[in-house]
Coordinates of C-alpha atoms in Angstrom, one line a residue:
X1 CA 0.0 0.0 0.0
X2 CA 1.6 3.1 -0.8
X3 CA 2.2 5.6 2.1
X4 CA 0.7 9.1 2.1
X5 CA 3.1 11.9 2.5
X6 CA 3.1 14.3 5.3
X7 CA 2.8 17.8 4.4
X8 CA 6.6 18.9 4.3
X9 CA 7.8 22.9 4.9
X10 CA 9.3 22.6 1.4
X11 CA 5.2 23.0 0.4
X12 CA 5.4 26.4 2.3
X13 CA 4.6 29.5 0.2
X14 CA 8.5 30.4 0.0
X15 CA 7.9 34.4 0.0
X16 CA 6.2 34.0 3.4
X17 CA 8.6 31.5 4.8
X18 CA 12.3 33.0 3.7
X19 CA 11.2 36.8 4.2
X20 CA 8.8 37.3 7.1
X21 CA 9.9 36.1 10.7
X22 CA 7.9 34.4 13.1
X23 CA 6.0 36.6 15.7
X24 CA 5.5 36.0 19.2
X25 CA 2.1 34.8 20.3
X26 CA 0.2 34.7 23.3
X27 CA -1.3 31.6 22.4
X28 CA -0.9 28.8 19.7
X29 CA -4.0 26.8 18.4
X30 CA -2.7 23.4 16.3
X31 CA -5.3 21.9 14.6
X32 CA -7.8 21.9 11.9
X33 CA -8.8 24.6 9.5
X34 CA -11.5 23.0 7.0
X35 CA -14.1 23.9 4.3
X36 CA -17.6 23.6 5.9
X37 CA -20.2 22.8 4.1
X38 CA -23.1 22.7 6.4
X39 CA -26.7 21.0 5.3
X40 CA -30.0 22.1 7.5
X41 CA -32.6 19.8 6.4
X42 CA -36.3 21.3 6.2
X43 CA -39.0 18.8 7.2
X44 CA -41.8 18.7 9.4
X45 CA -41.0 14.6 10.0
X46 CA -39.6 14.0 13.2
X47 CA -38.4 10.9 12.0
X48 CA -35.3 10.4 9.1
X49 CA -34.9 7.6 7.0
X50 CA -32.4 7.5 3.8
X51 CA -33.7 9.6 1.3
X52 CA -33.1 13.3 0.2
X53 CA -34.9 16.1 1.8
X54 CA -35.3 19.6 1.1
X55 CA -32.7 22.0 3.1
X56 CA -29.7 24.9 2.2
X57 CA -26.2 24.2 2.4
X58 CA -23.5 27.1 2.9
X59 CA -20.5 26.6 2.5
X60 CA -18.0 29.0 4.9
X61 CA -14.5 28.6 6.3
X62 CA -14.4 26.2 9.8
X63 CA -12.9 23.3 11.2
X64 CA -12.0 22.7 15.3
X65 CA -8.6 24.7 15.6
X66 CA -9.7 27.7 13.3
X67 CA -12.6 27.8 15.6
X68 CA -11.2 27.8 18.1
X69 CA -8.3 30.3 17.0
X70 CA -11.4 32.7 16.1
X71 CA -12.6 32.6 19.6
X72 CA -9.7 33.4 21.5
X73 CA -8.6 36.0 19.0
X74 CA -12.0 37.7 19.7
X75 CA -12.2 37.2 23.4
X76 CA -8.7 38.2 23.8
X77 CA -8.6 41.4 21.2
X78 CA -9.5 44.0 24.0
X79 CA -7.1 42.4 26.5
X80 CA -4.2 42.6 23.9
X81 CA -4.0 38.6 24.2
X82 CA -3.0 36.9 20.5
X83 CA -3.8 33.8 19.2
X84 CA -2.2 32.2 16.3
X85 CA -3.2 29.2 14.4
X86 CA -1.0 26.5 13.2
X87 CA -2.6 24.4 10.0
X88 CA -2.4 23.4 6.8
X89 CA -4.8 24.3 3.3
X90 CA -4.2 23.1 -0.3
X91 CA -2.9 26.0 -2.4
X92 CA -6.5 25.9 -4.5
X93 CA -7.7 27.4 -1.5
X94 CA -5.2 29.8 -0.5
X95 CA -7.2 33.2 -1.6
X96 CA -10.4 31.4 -0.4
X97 CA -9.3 31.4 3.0
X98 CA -7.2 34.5 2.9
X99 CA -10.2 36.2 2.3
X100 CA -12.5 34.3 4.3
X101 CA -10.3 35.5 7.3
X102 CA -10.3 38.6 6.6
X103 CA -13.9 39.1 6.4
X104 CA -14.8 36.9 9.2
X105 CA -12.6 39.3 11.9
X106 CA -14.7 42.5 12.7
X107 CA -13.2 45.9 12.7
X108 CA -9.6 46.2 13.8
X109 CA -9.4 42.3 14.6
X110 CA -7.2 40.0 12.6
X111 CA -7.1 36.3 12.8
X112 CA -3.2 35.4 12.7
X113 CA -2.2 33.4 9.4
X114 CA 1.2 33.3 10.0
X115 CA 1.7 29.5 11.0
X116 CA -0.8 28.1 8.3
X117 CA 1.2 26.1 5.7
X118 CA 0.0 25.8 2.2
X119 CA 0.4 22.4 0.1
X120 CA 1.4 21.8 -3.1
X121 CA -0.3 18.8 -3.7
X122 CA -2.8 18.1 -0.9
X123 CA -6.4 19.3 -0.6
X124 CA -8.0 22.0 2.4
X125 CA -9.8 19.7 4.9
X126 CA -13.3 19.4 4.0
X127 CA -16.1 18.9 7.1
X128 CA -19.5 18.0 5.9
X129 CA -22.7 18.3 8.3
X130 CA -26.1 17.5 7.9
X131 CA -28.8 19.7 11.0
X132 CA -32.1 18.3 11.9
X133 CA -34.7 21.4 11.5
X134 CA -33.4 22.5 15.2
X135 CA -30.2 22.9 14.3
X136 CA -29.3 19.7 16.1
X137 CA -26.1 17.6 14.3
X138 CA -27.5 14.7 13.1
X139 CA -24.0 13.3 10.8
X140 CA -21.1 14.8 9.7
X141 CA -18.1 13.7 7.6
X142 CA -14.5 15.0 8.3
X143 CA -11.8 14.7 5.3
X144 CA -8.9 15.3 7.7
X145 CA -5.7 14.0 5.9
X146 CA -3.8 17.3 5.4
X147 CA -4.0 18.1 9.5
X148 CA -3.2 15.0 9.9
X149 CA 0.2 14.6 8.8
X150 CA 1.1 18.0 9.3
X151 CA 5.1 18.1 9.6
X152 CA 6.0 17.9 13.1
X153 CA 9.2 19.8 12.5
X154 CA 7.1 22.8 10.9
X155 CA 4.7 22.6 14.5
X156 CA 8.1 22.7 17.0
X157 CA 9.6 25.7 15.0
X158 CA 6.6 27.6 15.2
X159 CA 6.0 27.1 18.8
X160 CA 9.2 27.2 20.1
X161 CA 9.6 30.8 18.3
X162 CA 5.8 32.1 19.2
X163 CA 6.6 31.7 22.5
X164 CA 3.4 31.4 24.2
X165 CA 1.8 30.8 27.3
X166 CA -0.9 28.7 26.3
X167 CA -0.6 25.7 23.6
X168 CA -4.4 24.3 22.3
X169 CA -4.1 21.5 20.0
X170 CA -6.9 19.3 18.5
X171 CA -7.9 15.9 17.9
X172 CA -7.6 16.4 14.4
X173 CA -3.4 15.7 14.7
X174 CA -2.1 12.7 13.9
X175 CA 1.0 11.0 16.3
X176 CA 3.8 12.6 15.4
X177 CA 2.2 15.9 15.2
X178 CA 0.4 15.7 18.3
X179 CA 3.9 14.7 20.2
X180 CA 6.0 17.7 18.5
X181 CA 3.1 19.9 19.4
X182 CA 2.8 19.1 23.6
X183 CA 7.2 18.4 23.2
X184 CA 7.8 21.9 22.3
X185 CA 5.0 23.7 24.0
X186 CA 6.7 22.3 27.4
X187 CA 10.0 23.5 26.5
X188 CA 8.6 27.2 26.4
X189 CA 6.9 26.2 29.5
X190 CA 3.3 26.6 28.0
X191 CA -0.1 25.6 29.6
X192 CA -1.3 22.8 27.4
X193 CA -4.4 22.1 26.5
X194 CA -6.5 19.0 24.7
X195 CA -9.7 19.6 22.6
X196 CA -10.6 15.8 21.5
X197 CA -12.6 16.7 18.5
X198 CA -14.9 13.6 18.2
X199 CA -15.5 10.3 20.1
X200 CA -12.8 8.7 16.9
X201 CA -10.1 11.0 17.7
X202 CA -10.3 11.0 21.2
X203 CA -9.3 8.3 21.9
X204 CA -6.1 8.4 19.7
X205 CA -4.5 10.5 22.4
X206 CA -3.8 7.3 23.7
X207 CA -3.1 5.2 21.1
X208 CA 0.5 4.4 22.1
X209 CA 0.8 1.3 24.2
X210 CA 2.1 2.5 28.2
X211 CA 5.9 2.5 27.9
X212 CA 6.7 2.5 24.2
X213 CA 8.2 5.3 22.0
X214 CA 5.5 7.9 21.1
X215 CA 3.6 7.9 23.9
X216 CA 1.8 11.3 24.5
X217 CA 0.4 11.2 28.1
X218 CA 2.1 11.0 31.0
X219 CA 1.3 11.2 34.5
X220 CA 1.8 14.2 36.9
X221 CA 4.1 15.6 37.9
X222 CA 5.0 15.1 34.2
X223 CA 2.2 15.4 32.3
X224 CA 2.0 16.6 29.0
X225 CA -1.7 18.1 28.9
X226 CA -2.9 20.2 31.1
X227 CA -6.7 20.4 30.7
X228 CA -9.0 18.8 28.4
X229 CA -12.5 19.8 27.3
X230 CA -14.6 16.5 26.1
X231 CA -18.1 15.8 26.1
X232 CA -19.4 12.6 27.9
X233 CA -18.6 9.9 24.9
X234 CA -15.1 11.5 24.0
X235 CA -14.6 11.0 28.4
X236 CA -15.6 7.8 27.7
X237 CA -13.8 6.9 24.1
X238 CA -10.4 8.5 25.4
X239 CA -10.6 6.0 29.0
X240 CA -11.3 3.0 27.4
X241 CA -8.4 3.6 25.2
X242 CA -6.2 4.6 28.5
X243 CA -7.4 1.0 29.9
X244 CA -6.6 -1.2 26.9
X245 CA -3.2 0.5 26.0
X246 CA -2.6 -0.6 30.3
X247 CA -2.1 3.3 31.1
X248 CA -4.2 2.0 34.7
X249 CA -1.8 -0.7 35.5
X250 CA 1.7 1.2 35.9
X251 CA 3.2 2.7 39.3
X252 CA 3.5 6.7 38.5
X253 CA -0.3 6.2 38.3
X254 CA -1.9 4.3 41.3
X255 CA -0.1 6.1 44.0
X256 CA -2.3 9.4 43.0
X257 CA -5.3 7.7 42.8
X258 CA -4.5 6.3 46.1
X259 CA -3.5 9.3 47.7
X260 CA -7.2 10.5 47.0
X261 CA -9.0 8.7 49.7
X262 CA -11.9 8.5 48.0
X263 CA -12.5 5.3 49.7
X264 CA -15.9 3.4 50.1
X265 CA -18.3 5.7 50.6
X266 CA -17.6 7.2 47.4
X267 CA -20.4 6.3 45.5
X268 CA -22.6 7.7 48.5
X269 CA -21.3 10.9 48.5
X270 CA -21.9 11.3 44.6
X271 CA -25.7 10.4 45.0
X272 CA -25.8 13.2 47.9
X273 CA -24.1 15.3 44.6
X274 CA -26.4 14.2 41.9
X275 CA -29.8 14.9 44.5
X276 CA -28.1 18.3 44.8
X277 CA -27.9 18.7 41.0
X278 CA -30.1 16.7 39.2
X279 CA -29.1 17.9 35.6
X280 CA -25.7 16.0 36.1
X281 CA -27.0 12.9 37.8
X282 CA -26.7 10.7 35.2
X283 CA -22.6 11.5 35.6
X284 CA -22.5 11.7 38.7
X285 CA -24.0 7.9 39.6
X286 CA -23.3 6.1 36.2
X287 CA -19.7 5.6 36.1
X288 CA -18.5 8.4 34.0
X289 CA -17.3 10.3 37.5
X290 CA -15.2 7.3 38.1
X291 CA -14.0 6.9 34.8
X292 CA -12.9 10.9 34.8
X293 CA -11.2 10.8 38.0
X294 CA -9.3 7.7 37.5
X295 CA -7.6 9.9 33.7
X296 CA -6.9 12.5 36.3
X297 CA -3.4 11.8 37.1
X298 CA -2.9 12.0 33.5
X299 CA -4.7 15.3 32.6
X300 CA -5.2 16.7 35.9
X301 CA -8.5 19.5 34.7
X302 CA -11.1 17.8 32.9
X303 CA -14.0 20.0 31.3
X304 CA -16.4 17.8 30.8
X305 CA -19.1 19.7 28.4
X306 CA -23.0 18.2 29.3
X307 CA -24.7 20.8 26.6
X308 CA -27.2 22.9 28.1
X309 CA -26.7 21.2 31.3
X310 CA -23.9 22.9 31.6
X311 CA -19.6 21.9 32.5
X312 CA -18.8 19.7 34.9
X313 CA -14.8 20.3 36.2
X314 CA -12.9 17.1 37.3
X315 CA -9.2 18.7 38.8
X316 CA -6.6 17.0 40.8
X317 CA -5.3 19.7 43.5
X318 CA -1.4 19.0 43.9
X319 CA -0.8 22.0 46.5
X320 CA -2.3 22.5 50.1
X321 CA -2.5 25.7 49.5
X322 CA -4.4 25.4 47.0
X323 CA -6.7 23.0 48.5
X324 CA -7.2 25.3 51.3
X325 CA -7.8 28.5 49.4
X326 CA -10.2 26.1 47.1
X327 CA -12.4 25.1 50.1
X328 CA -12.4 28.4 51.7
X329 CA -13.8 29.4 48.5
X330 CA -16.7 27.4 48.4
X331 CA -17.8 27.4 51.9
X332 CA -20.4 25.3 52.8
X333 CA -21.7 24.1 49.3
X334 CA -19.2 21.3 49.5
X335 CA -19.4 17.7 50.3
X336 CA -16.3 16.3 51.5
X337 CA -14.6 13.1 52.6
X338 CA -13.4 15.1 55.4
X339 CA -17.2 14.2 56.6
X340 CA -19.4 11.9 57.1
X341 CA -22.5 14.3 55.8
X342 CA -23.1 16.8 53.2
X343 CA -22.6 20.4 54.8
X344 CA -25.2 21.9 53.0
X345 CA -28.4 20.7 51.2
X346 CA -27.5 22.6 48.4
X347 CA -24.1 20.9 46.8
X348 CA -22.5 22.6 44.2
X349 CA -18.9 20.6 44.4
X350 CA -17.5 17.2 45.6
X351 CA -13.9 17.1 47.4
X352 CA -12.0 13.9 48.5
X353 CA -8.4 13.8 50.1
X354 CA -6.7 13.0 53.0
X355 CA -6.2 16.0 55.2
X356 CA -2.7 18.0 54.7
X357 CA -1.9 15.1 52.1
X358 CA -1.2 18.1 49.4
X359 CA -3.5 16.3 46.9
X360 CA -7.1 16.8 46.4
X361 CA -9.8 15.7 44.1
X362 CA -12.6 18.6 43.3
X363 CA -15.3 18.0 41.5
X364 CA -17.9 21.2 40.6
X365 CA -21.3 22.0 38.6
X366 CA -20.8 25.1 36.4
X367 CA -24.5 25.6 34.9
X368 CA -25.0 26.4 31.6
X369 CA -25.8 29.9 30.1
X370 CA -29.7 29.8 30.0
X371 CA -31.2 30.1 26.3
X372 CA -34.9 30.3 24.5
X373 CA -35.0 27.4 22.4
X374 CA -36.3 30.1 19.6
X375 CA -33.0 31.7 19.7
X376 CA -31.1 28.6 18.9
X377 CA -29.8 28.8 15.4
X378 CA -27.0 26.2 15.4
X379 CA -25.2 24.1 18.1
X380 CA -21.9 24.0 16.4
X381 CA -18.9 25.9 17.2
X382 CA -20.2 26.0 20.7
X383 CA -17.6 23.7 22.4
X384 CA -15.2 25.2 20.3
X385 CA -16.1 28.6 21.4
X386 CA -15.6 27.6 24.9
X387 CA -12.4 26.2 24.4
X388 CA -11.4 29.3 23.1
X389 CA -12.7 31.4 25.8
X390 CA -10.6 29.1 27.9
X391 CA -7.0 29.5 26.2
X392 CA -7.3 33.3 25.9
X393 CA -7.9 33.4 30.0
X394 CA -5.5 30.9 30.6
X395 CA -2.8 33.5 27.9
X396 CA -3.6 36.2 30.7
X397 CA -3.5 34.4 33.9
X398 CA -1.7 30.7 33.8
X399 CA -3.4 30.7 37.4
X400 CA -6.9 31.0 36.7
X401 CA -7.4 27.6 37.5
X402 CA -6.3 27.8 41.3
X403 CA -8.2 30.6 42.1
X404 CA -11.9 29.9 43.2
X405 CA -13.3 33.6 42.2
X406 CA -11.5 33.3 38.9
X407 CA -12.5 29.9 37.8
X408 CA -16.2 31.2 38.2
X409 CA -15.3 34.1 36.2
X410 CA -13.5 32.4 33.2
X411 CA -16.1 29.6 33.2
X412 CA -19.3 31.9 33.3
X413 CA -17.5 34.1 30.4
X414 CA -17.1 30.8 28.4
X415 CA -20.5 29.4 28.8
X416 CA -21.6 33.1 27.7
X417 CA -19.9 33.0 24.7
X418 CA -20.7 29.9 23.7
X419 CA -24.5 30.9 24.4
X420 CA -23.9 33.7 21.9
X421 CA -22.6 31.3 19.5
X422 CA -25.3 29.3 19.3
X423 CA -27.7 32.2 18.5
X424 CA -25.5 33.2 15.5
X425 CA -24.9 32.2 11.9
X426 CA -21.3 32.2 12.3
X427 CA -19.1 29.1 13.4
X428 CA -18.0 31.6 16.2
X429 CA -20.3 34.5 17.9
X430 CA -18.3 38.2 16.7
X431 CA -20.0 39.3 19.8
X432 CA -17.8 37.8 22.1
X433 CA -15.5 40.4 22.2
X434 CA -18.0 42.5 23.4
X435 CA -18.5 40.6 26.6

């Protein structure tokens, strides 16, 4: 069979390569920059079977790290925090997208090209999606390849010259790219973070068997992602791939787990959490908690995105301090396994730990953003849009997460912008950078 070839800096417009140097950048997106072509089908049946059905297609510039990219940009414009994206198009659709970026920045905003790299000889991803007559996705088809086998040597360049404080790469990457993207983002001591993409590409974040060469994740205190933002089946994809590749049976990993405490009463205390807040319940008491605590050690802040019921935040504290001020912060909504009984009747977060241990388990409900149904012109680009949100903050404050009154902040401002998103045509709301 023959082998595809990667996309190689040799493909690189020359001009842009030899005579313009790279930039610093506040943060990096690596990822996917596609061709949309999105299909909202027009029926009154509430049922689909294969067939055609009346509908409009538009066709407009997207894919994960471009939206992404588009939402930092715009959430960071007013705090002087850039974002530039890292990708690859075919050169039939350079001026396409050229111009498709310029006209999708408002006013004095400009969406970074500088790290995009044009091929000679492979086509622009291509991501194809059919809408139910809500807006909800019912299929889509992603044509991938060129992010894919993006040159590794192209991503460390980049990164190591932008110099920024927060790294975002996609599912979209394939191995290689993936491990010259979290490799060099470490060496310019960036915050790194993971947006899985799909339930498929999930899970190839841990596609390397424990222990051989290539493997991405490690565990704390020398992990390689910082914070992840899946929704419950990419959670559940990306463990089931950490338990057959055996990343559950090896020693930097159990000791953390252990050193939780969360003992036998766990389950208990999570039904006390799901009475509390019923719109995560089915988390909360069906295994996914367990299955997100247990990847903790490997990506210590999990954002697990539950649509309009809102984010539920899995972190692994690894500083007393921290777990002090964290508790302090919360007051008496918290159940702990410092006690036998809820606090409050009103939980809005779960903590486990052995006192003055230094390492904590938090678990917290951040409610969604709340929105008429009428308003609701497309779900997409909403997870993106608060990823985005999410690596602009964490370009102004590496901190953010520590910090009780700031996590609110930087959560609520995500879930708003994502709410914003979904009332717009755009793959990303313009009016973020109003908020």
């Amino acid at each position: 069979m023959h082998k595809k070839e990667t996309v190689k800096p040799k493909e690189i417009s020359k001009p842009v390569e030899s005579q313009t140097p790279i930039n610093t950048s506040d943060c990096v997106v690596v990822g996917g920059l596609a061709i949309d072509v999105t299909c909202n089908i027009n029926t009154t049946s509430d049922k689909l079977v294969p067939s055609s059905y009346p509908g409009s297609a538009e066709r407009t510039l997207g894919g994960v790290g471009l939206n992404i990219t588009k939402a930092s940009t715009f959430s960071g414009f007013k705090h002087g925090i850039t974002t530039r994206l890292i990708s690859a198009i075919g050169k039939n659709e350079l001026n396409e997208v050229t111009e498709g970026l310029k006209a999708e920045a408002p006013g004095n905003v400009k969406i970074d090209q500088q790290g995009i790299i044009v091929s000679d000889t492979d086509r622009t991803a291509q991501y194809i999606a059919m809408h139910d007559k809500n807006g909800e996705l019912i299929v889509a088809c992603a044509d991938m390849d060129i992010i894919k086998n993006m040159d590794p040597e192209y991503i460390e360049k980049h990164i190591k010259a932008a110099k920024p404080s927060c790294v975002l790469f996609d599912g979209n990457l394939g191995q290689s790219p993936k491990l010259a993207t979290v490799l060099a983002a470490r060496s310019v001591d960036a915050v790194i973070g993971f947006e899985p993409t799909s339930v498929e590409k999930a899970a190839d974040i841990a596609s390397i068997l424990f222990g051989k060469r290539g493997q991405i994740l490690k565990a704390v205190p020398h992990n390689t992602v910082d914070f992840s933002t899946p929704n419950v089946y990419e959670l559940t994809s990306m463990h089931q791939k950490l338990q057959d590749n055996e990343y559950f049976d090896v020693d930097s990993w159990f000791p953390i787990i252990d050193a939780l405490n969360i003992g036998s009463s766990f389950r208990n205390r999570m039904e006390v959490f799901a009475r509390s807040v019923p719109e995560i319940s089915d988390i909360l008491v069906n295994g996914t908690a367990q299955k997100a605590i247990q990847m903790l050690p490997y990506i210590p802040n999990l954002f697990v995105k539950h649509g309009p019921r809102g984010v539920i935040l899995f972190q692994l504290l690894l500083d007393q301090k921290v777990i002090d001020s964290q508790l302090e912060g919360l007051g008496s909504n918290t159940t702990s396994s410092y006690d036998i009984d809820a606090k409050s009747n009103v939980v809005s977060a779960y903590f486990a730990g052995k006192p003055g241990s230094g390492i904590g388990l938090l678990i917290q409900h951040f409610p969604a953003i709340p929105t008429a149904s009428e308003s609701i012109v497309s779900v997409t680009g909403a997870g993106d849009t608060f990823c985005g949100v999410l690596t602009a903050e964490t370009a102004r404050n590496k901190e953010w997460l520590l910090n009780p009154l700031e996590k609110s902040r930087v959560i609520e401002l995500a879930q708003k912008a994502a709410s914003l998103t979904i009332q717009s045509s755009h793959s990303v709301s313009t009016k973020i950078i109003d908020l």
